[in-house]
Short mmCIF file of C-alpha atoms and ligand atoms in Angstrom, two decimals:
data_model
loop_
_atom_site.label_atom_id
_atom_site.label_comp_id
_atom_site.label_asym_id
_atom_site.label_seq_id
_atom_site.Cartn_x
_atom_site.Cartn_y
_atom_site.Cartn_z
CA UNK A 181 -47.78 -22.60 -0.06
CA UNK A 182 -46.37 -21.73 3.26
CA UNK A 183 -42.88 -23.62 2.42
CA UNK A 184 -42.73 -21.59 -0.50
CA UNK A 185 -43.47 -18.08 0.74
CA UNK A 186 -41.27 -18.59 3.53
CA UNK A 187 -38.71 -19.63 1.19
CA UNK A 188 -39.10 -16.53 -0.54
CA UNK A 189 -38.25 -14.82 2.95
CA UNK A 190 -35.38 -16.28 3.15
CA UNK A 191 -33.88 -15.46 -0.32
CA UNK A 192 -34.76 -11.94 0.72
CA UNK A 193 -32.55 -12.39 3.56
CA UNK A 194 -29.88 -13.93 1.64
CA UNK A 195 -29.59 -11.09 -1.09
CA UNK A 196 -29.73 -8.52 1.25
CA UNK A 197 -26.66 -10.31 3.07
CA UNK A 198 -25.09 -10.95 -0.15
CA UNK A 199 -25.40 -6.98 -0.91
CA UNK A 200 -23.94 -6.16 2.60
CA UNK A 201 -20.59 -8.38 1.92
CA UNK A 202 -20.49 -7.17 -1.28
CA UNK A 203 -20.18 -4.00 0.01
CA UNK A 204 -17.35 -4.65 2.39
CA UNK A 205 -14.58 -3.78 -0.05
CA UNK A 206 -12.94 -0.47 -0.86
CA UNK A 207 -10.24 -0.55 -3.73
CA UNK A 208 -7.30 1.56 -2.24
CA UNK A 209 -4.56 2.37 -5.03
CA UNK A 210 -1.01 1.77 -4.86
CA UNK A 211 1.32 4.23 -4.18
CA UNK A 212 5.26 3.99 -5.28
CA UNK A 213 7.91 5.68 -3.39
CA UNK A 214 9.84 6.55 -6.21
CA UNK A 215 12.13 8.86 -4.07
CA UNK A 216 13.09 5.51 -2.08
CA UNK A 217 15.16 3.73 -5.12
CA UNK A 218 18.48 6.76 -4.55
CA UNK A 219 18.30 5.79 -0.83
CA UNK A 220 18.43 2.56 -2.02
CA UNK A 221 15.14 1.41 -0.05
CA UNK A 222 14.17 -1.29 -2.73
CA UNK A 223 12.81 -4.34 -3.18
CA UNK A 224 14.55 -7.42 -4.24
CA UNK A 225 14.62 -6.72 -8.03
CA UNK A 226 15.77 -2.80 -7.01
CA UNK A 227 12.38 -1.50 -7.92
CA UNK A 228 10.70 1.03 -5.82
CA UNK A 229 8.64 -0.32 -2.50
CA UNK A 230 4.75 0.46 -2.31
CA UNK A 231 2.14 1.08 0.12
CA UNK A 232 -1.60 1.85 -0.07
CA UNK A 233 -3.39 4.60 1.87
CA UNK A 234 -6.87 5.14 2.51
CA UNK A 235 -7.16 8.82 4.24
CA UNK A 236 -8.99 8.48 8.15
CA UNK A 237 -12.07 10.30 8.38
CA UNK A 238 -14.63 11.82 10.98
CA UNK A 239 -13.26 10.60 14.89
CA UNK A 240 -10.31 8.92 12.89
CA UNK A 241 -8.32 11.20 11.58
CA UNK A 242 -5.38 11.04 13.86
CA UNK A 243 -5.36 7.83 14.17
CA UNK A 244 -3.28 5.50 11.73
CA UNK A 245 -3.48 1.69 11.32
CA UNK A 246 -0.79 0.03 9.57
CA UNK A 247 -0.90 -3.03 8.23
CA UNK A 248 2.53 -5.05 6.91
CA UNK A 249 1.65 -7.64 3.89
CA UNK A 250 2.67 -11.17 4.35
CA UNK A 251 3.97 -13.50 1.79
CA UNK A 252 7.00 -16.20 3.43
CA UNK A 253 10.67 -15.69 3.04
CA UNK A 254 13.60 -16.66 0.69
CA UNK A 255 16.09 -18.54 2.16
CA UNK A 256 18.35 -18.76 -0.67
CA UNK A 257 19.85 -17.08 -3.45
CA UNK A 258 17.83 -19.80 -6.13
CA UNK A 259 14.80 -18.26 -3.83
CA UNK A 260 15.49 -15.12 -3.75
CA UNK A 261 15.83 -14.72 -7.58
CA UNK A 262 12.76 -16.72 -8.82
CA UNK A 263 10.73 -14.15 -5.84
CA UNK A 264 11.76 -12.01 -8.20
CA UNK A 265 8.93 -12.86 -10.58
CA UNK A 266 6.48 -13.36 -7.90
CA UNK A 267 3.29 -13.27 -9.85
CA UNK A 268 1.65 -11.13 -6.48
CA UNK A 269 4.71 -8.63 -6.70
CA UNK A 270 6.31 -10.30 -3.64
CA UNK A 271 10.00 -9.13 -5.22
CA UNK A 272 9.54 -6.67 -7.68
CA UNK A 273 6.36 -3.74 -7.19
CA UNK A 274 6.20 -3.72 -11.20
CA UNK A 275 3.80 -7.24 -10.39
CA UNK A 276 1.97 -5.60 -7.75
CA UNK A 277 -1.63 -5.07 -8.20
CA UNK A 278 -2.51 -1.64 -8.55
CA UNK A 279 -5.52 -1.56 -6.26
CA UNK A 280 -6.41 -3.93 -3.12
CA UNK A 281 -9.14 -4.46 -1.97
CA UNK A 282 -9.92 -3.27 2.04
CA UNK A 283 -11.35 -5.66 3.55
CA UNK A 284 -11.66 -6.98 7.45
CA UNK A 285 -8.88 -4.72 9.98
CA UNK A 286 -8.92 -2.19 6.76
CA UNK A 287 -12.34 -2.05 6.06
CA UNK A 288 -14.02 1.54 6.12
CA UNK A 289 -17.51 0.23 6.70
CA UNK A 290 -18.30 0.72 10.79
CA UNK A 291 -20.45 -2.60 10.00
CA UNK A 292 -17.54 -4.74 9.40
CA UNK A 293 -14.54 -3.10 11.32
CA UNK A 294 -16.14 -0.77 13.96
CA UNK A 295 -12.46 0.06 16.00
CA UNK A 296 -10.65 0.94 13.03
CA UNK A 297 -13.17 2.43 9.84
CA UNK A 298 -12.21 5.60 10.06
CA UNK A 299 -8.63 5.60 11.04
CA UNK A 300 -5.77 6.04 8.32
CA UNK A 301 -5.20 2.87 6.99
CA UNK A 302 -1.88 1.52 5.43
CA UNK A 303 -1.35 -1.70 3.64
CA UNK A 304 2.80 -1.85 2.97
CA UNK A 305 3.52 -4.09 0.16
CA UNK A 306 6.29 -6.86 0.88
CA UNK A 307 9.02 -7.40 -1.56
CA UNK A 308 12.09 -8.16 0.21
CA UNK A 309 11.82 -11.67 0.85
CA UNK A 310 12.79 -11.66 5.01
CA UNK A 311 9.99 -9.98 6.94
CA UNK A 312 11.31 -6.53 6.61
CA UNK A 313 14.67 -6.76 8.33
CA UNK A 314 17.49 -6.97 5.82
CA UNK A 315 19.82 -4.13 4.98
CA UNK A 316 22.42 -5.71 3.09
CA UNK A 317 24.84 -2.71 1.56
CA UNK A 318 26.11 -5.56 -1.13
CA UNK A 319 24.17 -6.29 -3.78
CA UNK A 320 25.86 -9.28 -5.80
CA UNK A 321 26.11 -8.40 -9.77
CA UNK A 322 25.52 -11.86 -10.50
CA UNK A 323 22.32 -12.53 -9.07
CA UNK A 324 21.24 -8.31 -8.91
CA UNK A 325 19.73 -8.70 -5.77
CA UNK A 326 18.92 -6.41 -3.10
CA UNK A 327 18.32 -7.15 0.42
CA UNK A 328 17.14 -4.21 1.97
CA UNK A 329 13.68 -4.90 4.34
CA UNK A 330 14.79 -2.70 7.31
CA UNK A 331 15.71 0.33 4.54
CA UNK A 332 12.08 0.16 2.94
CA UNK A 333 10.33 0.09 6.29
CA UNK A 334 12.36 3.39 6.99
CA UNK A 335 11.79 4.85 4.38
CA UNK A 336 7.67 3.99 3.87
CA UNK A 337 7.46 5.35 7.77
CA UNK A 338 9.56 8.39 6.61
CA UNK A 339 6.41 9.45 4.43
CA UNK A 340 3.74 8.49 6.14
CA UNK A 341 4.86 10.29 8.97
CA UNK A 342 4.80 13.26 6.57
CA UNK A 343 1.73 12.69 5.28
CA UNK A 344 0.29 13.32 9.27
CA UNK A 345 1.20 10.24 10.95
CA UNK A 346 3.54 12.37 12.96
CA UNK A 347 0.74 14.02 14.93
CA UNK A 348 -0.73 10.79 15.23
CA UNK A 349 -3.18 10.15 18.62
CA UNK A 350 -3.12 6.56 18.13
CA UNK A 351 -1.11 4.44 15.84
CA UNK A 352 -1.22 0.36 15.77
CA UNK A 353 1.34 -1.25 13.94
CA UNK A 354 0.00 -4.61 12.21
CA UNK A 355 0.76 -7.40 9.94
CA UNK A 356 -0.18 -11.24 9.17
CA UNK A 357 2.32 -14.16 8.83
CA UNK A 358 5.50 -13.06 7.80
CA UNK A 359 3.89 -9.74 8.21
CA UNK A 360 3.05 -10.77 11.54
CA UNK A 361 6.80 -11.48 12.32
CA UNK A 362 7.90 -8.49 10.80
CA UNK A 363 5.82 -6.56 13.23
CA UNK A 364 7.94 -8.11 16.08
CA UNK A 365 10.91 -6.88 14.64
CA UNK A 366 9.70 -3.65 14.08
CA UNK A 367 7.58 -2.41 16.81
CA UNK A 368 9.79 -0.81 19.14
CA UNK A 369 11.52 0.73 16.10
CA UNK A 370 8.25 2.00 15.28
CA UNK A 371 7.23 3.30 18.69
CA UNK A 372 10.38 5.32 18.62
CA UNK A 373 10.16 7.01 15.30
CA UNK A 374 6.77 8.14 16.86
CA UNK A 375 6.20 11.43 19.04
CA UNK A 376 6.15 10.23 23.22
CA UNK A 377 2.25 11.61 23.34
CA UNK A 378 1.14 9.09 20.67
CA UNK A 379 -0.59 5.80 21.86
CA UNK A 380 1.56 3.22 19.98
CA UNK A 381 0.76 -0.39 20.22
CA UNK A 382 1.68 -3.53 17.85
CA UNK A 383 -0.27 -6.86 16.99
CA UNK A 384 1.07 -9.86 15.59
CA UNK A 385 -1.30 -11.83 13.35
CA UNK A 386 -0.44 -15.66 12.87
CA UNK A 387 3.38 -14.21 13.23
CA UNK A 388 4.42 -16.83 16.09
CA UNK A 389 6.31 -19.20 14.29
CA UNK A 390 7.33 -22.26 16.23
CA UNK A 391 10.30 -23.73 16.54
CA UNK A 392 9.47 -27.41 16.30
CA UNK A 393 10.67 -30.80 14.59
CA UNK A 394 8.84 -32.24 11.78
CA UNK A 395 6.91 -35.26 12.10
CA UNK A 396 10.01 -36.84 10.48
CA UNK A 397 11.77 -35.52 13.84
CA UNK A 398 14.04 -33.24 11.06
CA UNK A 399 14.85 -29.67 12.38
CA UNK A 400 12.91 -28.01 9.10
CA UNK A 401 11.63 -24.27 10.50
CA UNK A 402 15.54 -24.10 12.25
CA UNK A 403 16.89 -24.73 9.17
CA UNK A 404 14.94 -22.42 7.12
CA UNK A 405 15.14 -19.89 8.97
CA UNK A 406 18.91 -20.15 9.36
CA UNK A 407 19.42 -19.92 5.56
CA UNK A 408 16.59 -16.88 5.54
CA UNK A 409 18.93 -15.02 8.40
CA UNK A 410 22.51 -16.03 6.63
CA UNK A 411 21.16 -15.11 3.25
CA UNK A 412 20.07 -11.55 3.83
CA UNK A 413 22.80 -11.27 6.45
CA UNK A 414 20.41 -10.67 9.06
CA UNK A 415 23.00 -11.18 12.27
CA UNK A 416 23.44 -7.57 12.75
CA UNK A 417 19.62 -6.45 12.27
CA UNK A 418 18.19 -8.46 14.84
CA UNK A 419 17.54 -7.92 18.52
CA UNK A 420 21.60 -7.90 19.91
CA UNK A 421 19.26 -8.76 23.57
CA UNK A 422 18.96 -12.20 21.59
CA UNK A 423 21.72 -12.53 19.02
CA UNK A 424 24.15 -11.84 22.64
CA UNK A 425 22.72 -14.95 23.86
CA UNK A 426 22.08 -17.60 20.59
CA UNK A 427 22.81 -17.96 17.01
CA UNK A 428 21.42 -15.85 14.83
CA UNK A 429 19.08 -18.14 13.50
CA UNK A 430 17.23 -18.69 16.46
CA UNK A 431 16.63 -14.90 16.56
CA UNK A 432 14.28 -15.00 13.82
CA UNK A 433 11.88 -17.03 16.09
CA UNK A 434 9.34 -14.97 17.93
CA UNK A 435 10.00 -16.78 21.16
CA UNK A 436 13.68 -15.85 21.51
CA UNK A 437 12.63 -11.96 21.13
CA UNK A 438 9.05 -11.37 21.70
CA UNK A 439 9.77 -10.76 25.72
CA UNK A 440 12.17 -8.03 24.70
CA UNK A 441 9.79 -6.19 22.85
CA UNK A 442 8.82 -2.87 24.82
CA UNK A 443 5.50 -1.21 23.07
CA UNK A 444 2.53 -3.13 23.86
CA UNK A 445 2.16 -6.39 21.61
CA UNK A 446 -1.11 -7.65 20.74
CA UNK A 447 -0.33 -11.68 19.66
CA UNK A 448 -3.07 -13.21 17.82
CA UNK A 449 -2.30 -17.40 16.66
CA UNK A 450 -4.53 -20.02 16.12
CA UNK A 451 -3.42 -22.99 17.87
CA UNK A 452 -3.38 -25.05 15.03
CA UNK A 453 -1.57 -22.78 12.37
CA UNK A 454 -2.72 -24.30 9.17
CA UNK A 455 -0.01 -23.21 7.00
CA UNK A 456 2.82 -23.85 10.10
CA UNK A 457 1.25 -27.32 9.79
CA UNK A 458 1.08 -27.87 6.57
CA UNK A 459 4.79 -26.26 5.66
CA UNK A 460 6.80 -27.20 8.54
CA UNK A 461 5.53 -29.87 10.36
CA UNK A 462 3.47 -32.57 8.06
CA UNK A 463 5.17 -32.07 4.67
CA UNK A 464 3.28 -33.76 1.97
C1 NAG B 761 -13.74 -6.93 -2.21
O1 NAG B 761 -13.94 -7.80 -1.11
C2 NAG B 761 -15.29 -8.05 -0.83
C3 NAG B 761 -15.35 -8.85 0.45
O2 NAG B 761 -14.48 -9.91 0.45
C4 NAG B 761 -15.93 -8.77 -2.01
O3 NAG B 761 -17.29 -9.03 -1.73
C5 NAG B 761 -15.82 -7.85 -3.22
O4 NAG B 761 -16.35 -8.50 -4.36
C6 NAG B 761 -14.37 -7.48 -3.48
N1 NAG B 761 -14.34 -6.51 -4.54
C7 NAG B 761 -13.50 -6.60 -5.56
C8 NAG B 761 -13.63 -5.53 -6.61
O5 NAG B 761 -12.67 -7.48 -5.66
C1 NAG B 762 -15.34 3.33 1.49
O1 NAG B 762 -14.71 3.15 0.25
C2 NAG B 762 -15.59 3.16 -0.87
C3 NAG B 762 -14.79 2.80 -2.10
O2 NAG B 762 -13.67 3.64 -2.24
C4 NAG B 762 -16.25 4.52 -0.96
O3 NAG B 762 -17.17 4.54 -2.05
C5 NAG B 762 -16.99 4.80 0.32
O4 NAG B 762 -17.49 6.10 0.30
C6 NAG B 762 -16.07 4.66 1.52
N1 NAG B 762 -16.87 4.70 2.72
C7 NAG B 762 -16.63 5.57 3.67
C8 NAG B 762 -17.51 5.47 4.87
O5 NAG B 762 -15.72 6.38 3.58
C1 NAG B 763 -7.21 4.94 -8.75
O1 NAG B 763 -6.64 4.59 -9.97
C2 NAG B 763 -7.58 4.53 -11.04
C3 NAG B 763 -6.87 3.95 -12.25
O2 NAG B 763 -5.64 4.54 -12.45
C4 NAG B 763 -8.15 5.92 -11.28
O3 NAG B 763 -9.10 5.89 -12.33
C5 NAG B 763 -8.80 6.40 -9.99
O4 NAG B 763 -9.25 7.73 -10.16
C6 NAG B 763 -7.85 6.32 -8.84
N1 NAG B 763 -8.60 6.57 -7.61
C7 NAG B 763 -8.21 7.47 -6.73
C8 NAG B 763 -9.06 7.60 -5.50
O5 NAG B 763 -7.20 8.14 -6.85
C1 NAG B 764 16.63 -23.15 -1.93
O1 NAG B 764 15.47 -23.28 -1.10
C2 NAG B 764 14.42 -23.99 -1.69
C3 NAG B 764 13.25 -23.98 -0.70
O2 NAG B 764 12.82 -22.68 -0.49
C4 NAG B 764 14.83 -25.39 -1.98
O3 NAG B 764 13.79 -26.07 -2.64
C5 NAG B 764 16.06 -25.38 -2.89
O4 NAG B 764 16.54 -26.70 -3.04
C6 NAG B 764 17.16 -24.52 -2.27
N1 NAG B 764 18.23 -24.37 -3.26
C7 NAG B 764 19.51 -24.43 -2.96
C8 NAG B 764 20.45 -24.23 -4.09
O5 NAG B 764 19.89 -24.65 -1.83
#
């Protein structure tokens, strides 16, 4: 008898866990910037970029947290066009999911994110294919694709700034993976665009990509990344502090530009990167 009723305490426990978590999430609609597509801030298919924005609240209102999806790169044309049907929308924003879910950093339950809950909260789609750097004037009639990162980060920061960010307290510029790297190559552009009495700070989530030989002792990150900074004709878009000093390539690695990088920057990596593991280093 005792086993069992203290069994049944424990299912208590478990449901009322279960009930928490399932709580955690907040469905935040999308939100197209139509006015984008004339300024030709688009995504690789030319469709209009997306964000989704959950209004701060209570203590939180002038702050803003924004958060830059992840999703890899294309590194070549082939790439870049089958992107285009990216079943999460990571080319075209007509495949995006209309609503996403908040969830950890863009939670607005105090339980589950207590520094940020109430702030403004920002989750910018990615559908350019290169970490939100490329702005590529040329746009090939053959393949109809646009390269145009830098353009949509512009214009997304153009609006939200509108919408209040511009008498922002605090703002924290975020992102994961590619995301992560995009942050790097858009924080100080991001501090400026921002009045000189806001707090601005950036953090890099599982964004340090490292440039290292495959078991096989094959270059495979340094080459990938070369075709990702040829394709979308990155040379002129990244950090001329690096690009002065190496190829081009190598400027898409976090360690040739992170020290150059004047806001604050938060980098957050697990030493053993599953997915740098598993798609650069030990290729099954
Ligand atoms: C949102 O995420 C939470 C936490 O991961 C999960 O429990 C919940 O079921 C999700 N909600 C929807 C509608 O997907
Ligand atoms: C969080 O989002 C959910 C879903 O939109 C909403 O019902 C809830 O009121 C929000 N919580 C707070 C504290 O704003
Ligand atoms: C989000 O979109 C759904 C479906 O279009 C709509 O029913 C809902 O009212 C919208 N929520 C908000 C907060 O605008
Ligand atoms: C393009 O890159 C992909 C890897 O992303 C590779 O599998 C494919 O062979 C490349 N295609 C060409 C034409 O180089």
């Amino acid at each position: 008898m005792v086993t069992s009723s203290s069994g049944q305490w424990w299912l208590c426990i478990l449901v009322f866990l279960q009930i928490l978590l399932k709580t955690e999430g907040d469905l935040v609609n999308i939100t197209y910037v139509n006015k984008a597509v004339a300024k030709g801030a688009v995504c690789l298919d030319g469709s209009p970029p997306a964000y989704h924005f959950d209004k701060g609240f209570g203590q939180g209102k002038k702050n803003w947290l924004l958060n830059l999806e992840g999703g890899a790169w294309c590194n070549n044309v082939t790439d870049c066009i089958a992107r285009k049907s990216n079943i999460l929308g990571w080319g075209s924003s007509k495949l995006m999911w209309t609503q996403l879910n908040f969830t950890g950093i863009l939670s607005n339950k105090s339980y589950f994110n207590p520094d940020f809950y109430n702030w403004n909260k920002v989750k910018i789609r990615y559908c350019d294919g290169a970490s939100f750097t490329a702005d590529m004037e040329a746009v090939d009639p053959d393949t109809n694709l646009y390269f145009r990162g830098a353009r949509i980060f512009g214009v997304v920061m153009e609006e939200l700034l509108a919408k209040g960010m511009k008498h922002a307290k605090n703002a924290l510029l975020s992102g994961c993976s590619s995301g992560g790297l995009a942050v790097m190559f858009n924080c100080d552009r991001f501090r400026a665009l921002l009045p000189k009495k806001t707090k601005v700070k950036c953090f890099s989530d599982a964004g340090f990509f490292l440039n290292a030989k495959d078991i096989s002792g094959q270059p495979r990150i340094q080459e990938y990344f070369n075709q990702v900074v040829m394709t979308h004709e990155l040379e002129k878009n990244l950090p001329p502090s690096c690009t002065s000093k190496m190829k081009a390539g190598l400027c898409f690695f976090p360690q040739n530009v992170a020290q150059n990088i004047q806001t604050p920057l938060f980098i957050l990596n697990p030493a053993y990167d599953s997915w740098q593991v598993s798609s650069f280093l030990v290729i099954r």
